[in-house]
PDB file of C-alpha atoms in Angstrom:
ATOM      1  CA  MET A1092     -54.102-117.620  71.012  1.00 88.00           C
ATOM      2  CA  THR A1093     -52.517-116.125  74.231  1.00 93.00           C
ATOM      3  CA  SER A1094     -53.265-112.968  75.880  1.00 93.00           C
ATOM      4  CA  ARG A1095     -49.705-111.480  75.254  1.00 94.00           C
ATOM      5  CA  ARG A1096     -50.455-112.382  71.499  1.00 93.00           C
ATOM      6  CA  LEU A1097     -53.933-110.786  71.414  1.00 91.00           C
ATOM      7  CA  ARG A1098     -52.074-107.487  73.243  1.00 89.00           C
ATOM      8  CA  VAL A1099     -49.409-107.373  70.438  1.00 90.00           C
ATOM      9  CA  LEU A1100     -51.902-107.763  67.577  1.00 90.00           C
ATOM     10  CA  ILE A1101     -53.989-105.001  68.902  1.00 86.00           C
ATOM     11  CA  GLN A1102     -51.120-102.883  69.444  1.00 83.00           C
ATOM     12  CA  ARG A1103     -50.051-103.169  66.276  1.00 85.00           C
ATOM     13  CA  LEU A1104     -53.413-102.082  64.577  1.00 86.00           C
ATOM     14  CA  PRO A1105     -53.386 -99.071  62.513  1.00 82.00           C
ATOM     15  CA  PRO A1106     -54.640 -96.000  64.417  1.00 76.00           C
ATOM     16  CA  GLU A1107     -57.683 -95.304  62.118  1.00 77.00           C
ATOM     17  CA  SER A1108     -58.821 -98.888  62.385  1.00 85.00           C
ATOM     18  CA  ALA A1109     -62.298 -99.501  64.449  1.00 88.00           C
ATOM     19  CA  THR A1110     -60.470-101.293  67.523  1.00 85.00           C
ATOM     20  CA  MET A1111     -58.069 -98.257  68.126  1.00 80.00           C
ATOM     21  CA  THR A1112     -60.750 -95.908  67.522  1.00 82.00           C
ATOM     22  CA  ALA A1113     -63.025 -97.499  70.218  1.00 85.00           C
ATOM     23  CA  LEU A1114     -59.925 -97.603  72.525  1.00 81.00           C
ATOM     24  CA  ARG A1115     -59.455 -93.842  72.146  1.00 79.00           C
ATOM     25  CA  ASN A1116     -63.316 -93.106  72.416  1.00 83.00           C
ATOM     26  CA  ALA A1117     -63.226 -95.161  75.839  1.00 87.00           C
ATOM     27  CA  LEU A1118     -60.662 -92.684  77.354  1.00 82.00           C
ATOM     28  CA  THR A1119     -61.687 -90.085  79.983  1.00 86.00           C
ATOM     29  CA  PRO A1120     -60.664 -86.610  79.372  1.00 83.00           C
ATOM     30  CA  GLU A1121     -57.804 -86.917  81.571  1.00 86.00           C
ATOM     31  CA  GLU A1122     -56.472 -90.026  80.031  1.00 84.00           C
ATOM     32  CA  TYR A1123     -56.653 -88.347  76.778  1.00 76.00           C
ATOM     33  CA  ALA A1124     -55.237 -85.258  78.004  1.00 78.00           C
ATOM     34  CA  GLU A1125     -52.155 -87.334  79.577  1.00 81.00           C
ATOM     35  CA  GLN A1126     -51.652 -89.050  76.391  1.00 76.00           C
ATOM     36  CA  ALA A1127     -51.372 -85.721  74.282  1.00 72.00           C
ATOM     37  CA  GLN A1128     -49.313 -84.424  76.712  1.00 78.00           C
ATOM     38  CA  ASN A1129     -46.781 -86.934  76.890  1.00 79.00           C
ATOM     39  CA  GLY A1130     -47.244 -88.475  73.265  1.00 73.00           C
ATOM     40  CA  GLU A1131     -44.064 -89.311  71.365  1.00 71.00           C
ATOM     41  CA  PRO A1132     -45.250 -89.568  67.693  1.00 64.00           C
ATOM     42  CA  GLU A1133     -41.372 -90.077  66.735  1.00 62.00           C
ATOM     43  CA  LYS A1134     -41.639 -93.670  68.331  1.00 66.00           C
ATOM     44  CA  GLY A1135     -44.793 -94.597  66.236  1.00 66.00           C
ATOM     45  CA  ARG A1136     -45.399 -96.277  62.990  1.00 68.00           C
ATOM     46  CA  TRP A1137     -46.180 -93.653  60.092  1.00 72.00           C
ATOM     47  CA  SER A1138     -47.133 -94.496  56.611  1.00 74.00           C
ATOM     48  CA  MET A1139     -45.734 -92.610  53.352  1.00 78.00           C
ATOM     49  CA  ASP A1140     -48.800 -90.850  53.110  1.00 83.00           C
ATOM     50  CA  GLN A1141     -48.878 -89.994  56.712  1.00 81.00           C
ATOM     51  CA  HIS A1142     -44.727 -88.580  56.067  1.00 81.00           C
ATOM     52  CA  LEU A1143     -46.266 -86.547  53.152  1.00 88.00           C
ATOM     53  CA  LEU A1144     -48.787 -84.750  55.060  1.00 90.00           C
ATOM     54  CA  ALA A1145     -46.354 -84.089  57.843  1.00 88.00           C
ATOM     55  CA  GLY A1146     -44.547 -82.538  54.974  1.00 90.00           C
ATOM     56  CA  ILE A1147     -47.548 -80.781  53.883  1.00 95.00           C
ATOM     57  CA  SER A1148     -48.190 -79.068  57.328  1.00 94.00           C
ATOM     58  CA  ASP A1149     -44.463 -77.943  57.922  1.00 94.00           C
ATOM     59  CA  ALA A1150     -44.555 -76.211  54.367  1.00 95.00           C
ATOM     60  CA  LEU A1151     -48.055 -74.605  55.135  1.00 96.00           C
ATOM     61  CA  ARG A1152     -46.636 -73.523  58.380  1.00 95.00           C
ATOM     62  CA  ASP A1153     -43.407 -72.189  57.206  1.00 95.00           C
ATOM     63  CA  LEU A1154     -45.388 -70.004  54.544  1.00 96.00           C
ATOM     64  CA  GLN A1155     -47.670 -68.590  57.138  1.00 95.00           C
ATOM     65  CA  TYR A1156     -44.789 -67.471  59.246  1.00 94.00           C
ATOM     66  CA  ILE A1157     -43.066 -65.913  56.146  1.00 93.00           C
ATOM     67  CA  THR A1158     -45.989 -64.146  55.087  1.00 93.00           C
ATOM     68  CA  VAL A1159     -46.641 -62.641  58.563  1.00 91.00           C
ATOM     69  CA  VAL A1160     -42.909 -61.979  58.990  1.00 90.00           C
ATOM     70  CA  ALA A1161     -42.825 -60.241  55.339  1.00 90.00           C
ATOM     71  CA  ASN A1162     -46.190 -58.379  56.020  1.00 89.00           C
ATOM     72  CA  SER A1163     -45.181 -56.867  59.666  1.00 87.00           C
ATOM     73  CA  ASP A1164     -43.840 -53.225  60.316  1.00 84.00           C
ATOM     74  CA  GLY A1165     -40.728 -54.560  62.301  1.00 79.00           C
ATOM     75  CA  LYS A1166     -42.350 -53.006  65.219  1.00 83.00           C
ATOM     76  CA  GLY A1167     -43.520 -55.304  68.135  1.00 81.00           C
ATOM     77  CA  ARG A1168     -42.513 -58.979  68.515  1.00 85.00           C
ATOM     78  CA  LYS A1169     -41.515 -61.252  66.091  1.00 85.00           C
ATOM     79  CA  PRO A1170     -43.223 -64.402  65.969  1.00 88.00           C
ATOM     80  CA  THR A1171     -41.357 -67.509  66.646  1.00 90.00           C
ATOM     81  CA  ARG A1172     -40.619 -69.660  63.565  1.00 91.00           C
ATOM     82  CA  PRO A1173     -42.568 -72.983  64.176  1.00 91.00           C
ATOM     83  CA  GLU A1174     -41.067 -76.407  64.565  1.00 88.00           C
ATOM     84  CA  PRO A1175     -41.329 -79.004  62.238  1.00 87.00           C
ATOM     85  CA  MET A1176     -43.912 -81.622  63.259  1.00 83.00           C
ATOM     86  CA  ARG A1177     -42.103 -84.633  64.905  1.00 77.00           C
ATOM     87  CA  ARG A1178     -41.960 -87.557  62.947  1.00 73.00           C
ATOM     88  CA  PRO A1179     -40.711 -91.546  63.561  1.00 67.00           C
ATOM     89  CA  GLY A1180     -37.184 -92.318  63.286  1.00 55.00           C
ATOM     90  CA  VAL A1181     -36.668 -88.506  63.594  1.00 57.00           C
ATOM     91  CA  GLY A1182     -35.097 -87.481  67.215  1.00 51.00           C
ATOM     92  CA  ALA A1183     -36.994 -84.696  68.797  1.00 52.00           C
ATOM     93  CA  GLY A1184     -35.095 -81.298  67.888  1.00 52.00           C
ATOM     94  CA  VAL A1185     -33.727 -79.715  71.182  1.00 51.00           C
ATOM     95  CA  PRO A1186     -33.586 -76.192  71.151  1.00 53.00           C
ATOM     96  CA  LYS A1187     -30.365 -74.732  72.079  1.00 56.00           C
ATOM     97  CA  LYS A1188     -30.320 -73.221  75.214  1.00 65.00           C
ATOM     98  CA  ARG A1189     -29.277 -69.796  74.662  1.00 69.00           C
ATOM     99  CA  GLU A1190     -26.136 -68.686  77.647  1.00 75.00           C
ATOM    100  CA  GLN A1191     -27.129 -65.435  79.512  1.00 81.00           C
ATOM    101  CA  LEU A1192     -25.042 -62.488  79.782  1.00 81.00           C
ATOM    102  CA  THR A1193     -23.074 -62.118  82.853  1.00 86.00           C
ATOM    103  CA  ASP A1194     -21.954 -58.766  84.291  1.00 88.00           C
ATOM    104  CA  GLN A1195     -18.466 -59.876  83.447  1.00 88.00           C
ATOM    105  CA  HIS A1196     -19.334 -60.724  79.918  1.00 86.00           C
ATOM    106  CA  ALA A1197     -20.947 -57.274  79.614  1.00 85.00           C
ATOM    107  CA  ASP A1198     -18.158 -55.504  80.872  1.00 87.00           C
ATOM    108  CA  PHE A1199     -15.784 -56.878  78.641  1.00 86.00           C
ATOM    109  CA  LEU A1200     -17.908 -56.390  75.554  1.00 84.00           C
ATOM    110  CA  PHE A1201     -18.372 -52.727  76.492  1.00 85.00           C
ATOM    111  CA  ASN A1202     -14.623 -52.363  77.133  1.00 86.00           C
ATOM    112  CA  MET A1203     -13.817 -54.044  73.938  1.00 85.00           C
ATOM    113  CA  LEU A1204     -16.382 -51.465  71.944  1.00 85.00           C
ATOM    114  CA  ASN A1205     -15.325 -48.688  73.994  1.00 85.00           C
ATOM    115  CA  PRO A1206     -11.328 -48.954  74.210  1.00 79.00           C
ATOM    116  CA  ASP A1207     -11.158 -45.064  75.961  1.00 78.00           C
ATOM    117  CA  GLY A1208     -13.418 -46.071  78.813  1.00 66.00           C
ATOM    118  CA  GLY A1209     -16.685 -44.642  77.050  1.00 59.00           C
ATOM    119  CA  ALA A1210     -15.672 -40.892  77.342  1.00 57.00           C
ATOM    120  CA  ALA A1211     -17.137 -38.993  74.473  1.00 50.00           C
TER     121      ALA A1211
END
């Protein structure tokens, strides 16, 4: 068996296999943190069970968010809506960047809302 073939076989092992667990346990804390930071789960292979668990996790986080929002008094900061767990085959959701309100836009809005110049 070639070393390339062996590498491919090891890379295709399921994450819960003894070999993959041993490789993970051999990582230094810095290497583990780097992999956690730069991981791309949407490029991995998931079983149906893992997809179902991700769906349950998303639903649970949504319910938690709804409960907090429904039971808040409306004062203070509203929590942000949880993002769905990234899944294989689904691109990462890129949050839309909100356009900043410029002075020109603010003046335009003010003039539209107050056609008489704001005089009371």
